[in-house]
Coordinates of C-alpha atoms in Angstrom, one line a residue:
X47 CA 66.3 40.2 83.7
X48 CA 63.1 40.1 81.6
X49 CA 63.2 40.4 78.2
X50 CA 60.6 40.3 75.1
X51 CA 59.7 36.7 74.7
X52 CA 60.7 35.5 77.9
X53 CA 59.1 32.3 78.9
X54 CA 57.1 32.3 82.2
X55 CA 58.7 28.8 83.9
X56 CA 62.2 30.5 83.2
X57 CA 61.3 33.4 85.1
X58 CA 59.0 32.5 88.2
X59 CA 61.8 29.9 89.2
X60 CA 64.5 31.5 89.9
X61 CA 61.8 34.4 91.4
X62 CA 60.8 31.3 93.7
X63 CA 64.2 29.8 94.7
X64 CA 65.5 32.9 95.5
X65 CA 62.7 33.9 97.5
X66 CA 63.8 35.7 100.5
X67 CA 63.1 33.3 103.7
X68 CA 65.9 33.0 106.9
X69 CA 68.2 30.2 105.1
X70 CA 68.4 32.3 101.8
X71 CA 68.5 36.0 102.7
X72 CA 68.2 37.5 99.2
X73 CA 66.2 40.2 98.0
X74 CA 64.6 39.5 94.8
X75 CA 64.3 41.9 92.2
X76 CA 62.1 41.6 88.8
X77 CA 63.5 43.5 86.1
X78 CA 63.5 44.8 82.3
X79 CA 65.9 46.7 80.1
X80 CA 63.7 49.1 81.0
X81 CA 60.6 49.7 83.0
X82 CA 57.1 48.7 82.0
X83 CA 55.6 46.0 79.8
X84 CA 57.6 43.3 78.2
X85 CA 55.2 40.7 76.3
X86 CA 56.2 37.4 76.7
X87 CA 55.7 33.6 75.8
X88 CA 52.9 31.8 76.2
X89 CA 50.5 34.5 76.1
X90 CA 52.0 36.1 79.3
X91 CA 53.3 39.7 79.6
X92 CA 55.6 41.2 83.0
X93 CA 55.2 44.4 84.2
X94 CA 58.9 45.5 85.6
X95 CA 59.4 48.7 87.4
X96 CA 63.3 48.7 87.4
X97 CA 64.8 48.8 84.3
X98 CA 68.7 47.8 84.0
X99 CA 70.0 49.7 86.8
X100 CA 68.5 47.2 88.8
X101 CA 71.8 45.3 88.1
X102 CA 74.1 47.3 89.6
X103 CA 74.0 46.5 93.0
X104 CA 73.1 42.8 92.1
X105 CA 74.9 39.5 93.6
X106 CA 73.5 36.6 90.7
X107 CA 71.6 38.1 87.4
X108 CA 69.6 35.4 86.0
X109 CA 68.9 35.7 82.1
X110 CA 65.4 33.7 80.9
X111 CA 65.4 32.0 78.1
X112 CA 63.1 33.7 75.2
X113 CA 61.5 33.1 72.3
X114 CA 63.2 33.3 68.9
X115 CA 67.0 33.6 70.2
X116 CA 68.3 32.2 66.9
X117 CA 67.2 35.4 64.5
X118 CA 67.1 38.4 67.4
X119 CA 70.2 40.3 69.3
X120 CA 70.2 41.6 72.6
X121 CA 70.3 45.3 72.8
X122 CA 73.7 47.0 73.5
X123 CA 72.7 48.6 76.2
X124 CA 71.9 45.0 78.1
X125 CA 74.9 43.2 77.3
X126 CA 77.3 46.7 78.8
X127 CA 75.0 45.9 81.9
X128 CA 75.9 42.2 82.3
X129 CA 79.7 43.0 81.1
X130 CA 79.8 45.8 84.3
X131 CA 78.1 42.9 86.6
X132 CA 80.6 40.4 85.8
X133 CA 83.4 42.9 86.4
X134 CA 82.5 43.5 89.7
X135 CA 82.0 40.4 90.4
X136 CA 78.2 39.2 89.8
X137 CA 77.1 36.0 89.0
X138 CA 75.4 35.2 85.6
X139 CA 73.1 32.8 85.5
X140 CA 71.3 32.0 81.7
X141 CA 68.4 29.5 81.5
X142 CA 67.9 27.9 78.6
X143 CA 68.0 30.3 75.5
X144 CA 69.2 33.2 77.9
X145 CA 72.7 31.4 76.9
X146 CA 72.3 33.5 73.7
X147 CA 71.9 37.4 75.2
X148 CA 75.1 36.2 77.7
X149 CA 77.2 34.3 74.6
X150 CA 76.6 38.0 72.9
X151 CA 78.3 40.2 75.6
X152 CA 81.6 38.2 74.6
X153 CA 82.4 36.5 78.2
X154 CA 81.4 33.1 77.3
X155 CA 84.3 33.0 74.7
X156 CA 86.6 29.9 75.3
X157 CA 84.1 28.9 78.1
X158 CA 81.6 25.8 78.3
X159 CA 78.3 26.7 77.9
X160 CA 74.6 24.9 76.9
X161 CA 71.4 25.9 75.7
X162 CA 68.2 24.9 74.6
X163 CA 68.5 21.5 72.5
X164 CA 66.2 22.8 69.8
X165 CA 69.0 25.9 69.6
X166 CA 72.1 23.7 69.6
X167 CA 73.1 24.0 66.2
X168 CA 72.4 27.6 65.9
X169 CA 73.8 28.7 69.1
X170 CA 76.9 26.6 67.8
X171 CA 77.1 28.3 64.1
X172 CA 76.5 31.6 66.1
X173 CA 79.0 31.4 69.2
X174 CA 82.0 29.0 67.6
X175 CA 84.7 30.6 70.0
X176 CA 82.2 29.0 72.8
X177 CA 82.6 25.2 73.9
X178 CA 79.0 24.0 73.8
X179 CA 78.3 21.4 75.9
X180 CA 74.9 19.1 74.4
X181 CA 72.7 17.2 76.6
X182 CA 73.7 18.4 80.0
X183 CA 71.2 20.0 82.5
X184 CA 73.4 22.9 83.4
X185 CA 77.0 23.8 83.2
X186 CA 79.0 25.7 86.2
X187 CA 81.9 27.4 85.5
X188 CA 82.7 28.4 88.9
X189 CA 82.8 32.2 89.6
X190 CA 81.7 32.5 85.7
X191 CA 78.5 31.8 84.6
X192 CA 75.6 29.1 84.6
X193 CA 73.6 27.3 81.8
X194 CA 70.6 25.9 82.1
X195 CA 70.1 23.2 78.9
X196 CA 66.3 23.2 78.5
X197 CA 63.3 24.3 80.7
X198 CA 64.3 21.6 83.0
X199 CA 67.2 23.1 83.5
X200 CA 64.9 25.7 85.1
X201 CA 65.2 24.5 88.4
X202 CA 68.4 22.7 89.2
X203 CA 70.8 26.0 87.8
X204 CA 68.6 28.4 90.5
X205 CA 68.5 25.5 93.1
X206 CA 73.2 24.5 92.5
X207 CA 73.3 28.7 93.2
X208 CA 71.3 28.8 95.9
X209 CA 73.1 25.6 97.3
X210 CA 76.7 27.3 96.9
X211 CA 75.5 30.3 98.3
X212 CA 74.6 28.6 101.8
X213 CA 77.7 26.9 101.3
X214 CA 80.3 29.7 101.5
X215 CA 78.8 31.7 103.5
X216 CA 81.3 33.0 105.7
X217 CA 84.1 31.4 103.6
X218 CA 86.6 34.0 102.6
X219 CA 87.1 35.3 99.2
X220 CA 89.1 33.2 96.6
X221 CA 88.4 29.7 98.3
X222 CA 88.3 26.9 95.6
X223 CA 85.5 27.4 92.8
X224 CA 83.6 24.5 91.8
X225 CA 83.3 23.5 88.0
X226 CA 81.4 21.1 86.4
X227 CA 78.0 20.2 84.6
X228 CA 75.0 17.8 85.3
X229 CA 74.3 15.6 82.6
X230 CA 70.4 13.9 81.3
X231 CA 70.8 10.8 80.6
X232 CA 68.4 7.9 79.9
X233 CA 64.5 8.4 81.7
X234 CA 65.0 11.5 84.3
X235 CA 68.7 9.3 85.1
X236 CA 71.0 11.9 86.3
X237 CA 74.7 12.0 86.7
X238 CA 76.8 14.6 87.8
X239 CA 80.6 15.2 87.7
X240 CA 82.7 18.2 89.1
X241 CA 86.1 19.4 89.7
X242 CA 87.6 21.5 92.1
X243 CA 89.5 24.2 90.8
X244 CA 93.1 25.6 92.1
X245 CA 92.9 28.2 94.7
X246 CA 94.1 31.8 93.5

């Protein structure tokens, strides 16, 4: 999901990961509230030719992160779309800022979630019925959503999915979700910590 600001790094990623090869079969689609241009960061601007009904039939929507997140809203239309994926049972997957377009649909409420450090505050003033988590890489809440913390959070939140997904396949529905976040600490020192949770 592409939207106006959306930084190039945070969107070829997940594009790449996701890429579809024999150990990954996924189908990748690139997409826009609507069809056309959306102008981006960095000087870069995406063509899409599926707008948001590109999301109806999809198993993980990932949300870029964008420019300006602090003093812009998602439009209405984009946050119904993500609220009917997760209802069906999609994945949601915001990198870096994209945590603010998915905080806005209302589903990260009384979850864990992390953003951009440079958006901490904000996102915190913004969002206070969400538990921000500051200084972690990503955060997994299971079948809920993921966050990645900054644009280096790019690559490990596309790269735990893609894991999980080779992972259960062929598990059946309901088997234990895994919760947990990867923190940064120190030089590129990395620790992470999880926790299984009950089986419904």
């Amino acid at each position: 999901m592409v939207l106006e600001g959306a930084k190039p790094l945070d969107v070829g990623i997940p594009a790449q990961v996701f890429t579809t090869r024999p150990s990954m079969p996924y189908s990748v689609r690139v997409c826009g509230v609507r069809a056309g241009l959306v102008p981006g960061a960095d000087g870069l601007s995406y063509h899409v030719e599926q707008g948001l009904e590109a999301l109806e039939g999809a198993d993980i929507v990932f949300i870029p992160g964008y420019l300006h997140p602090d003093t812009s809203t998602a439009p209405d239309a984009l946050l119904d779309a993500l609220r009917a994926a997760h209802s069906r049972g999609a994945k949601l997957a915001a990198i870096s800022t994209g945590a603010f377009a998915l905080a806005e649909t209302g589903l990260l409420n009384g979850k864990r979630a992390t953003t951009h450090w440079h958006y901490t505050q904000a996102f915190s003033q913004r969002f206070p019925s969400v538990e921000l988590n500051e200084g972690v890489l990503f955060v997994d809440e299971g079948a809920g959503a993921h966050f990645g913390g900054s644009r280096v959070g790019a690559r490990p939140v596309p790269a735990h999915l893609a894991s999980r997904a080779r992972a259960c396949r062929g598990k059946p529905r309901g088997e234990a979700a895994r919760r947990g976040t990867v923190s940064e600490r120190g030089a590129g020192s990395v620790r992470a910590t999880e926790r299984a949770s009950a089986k419904r």
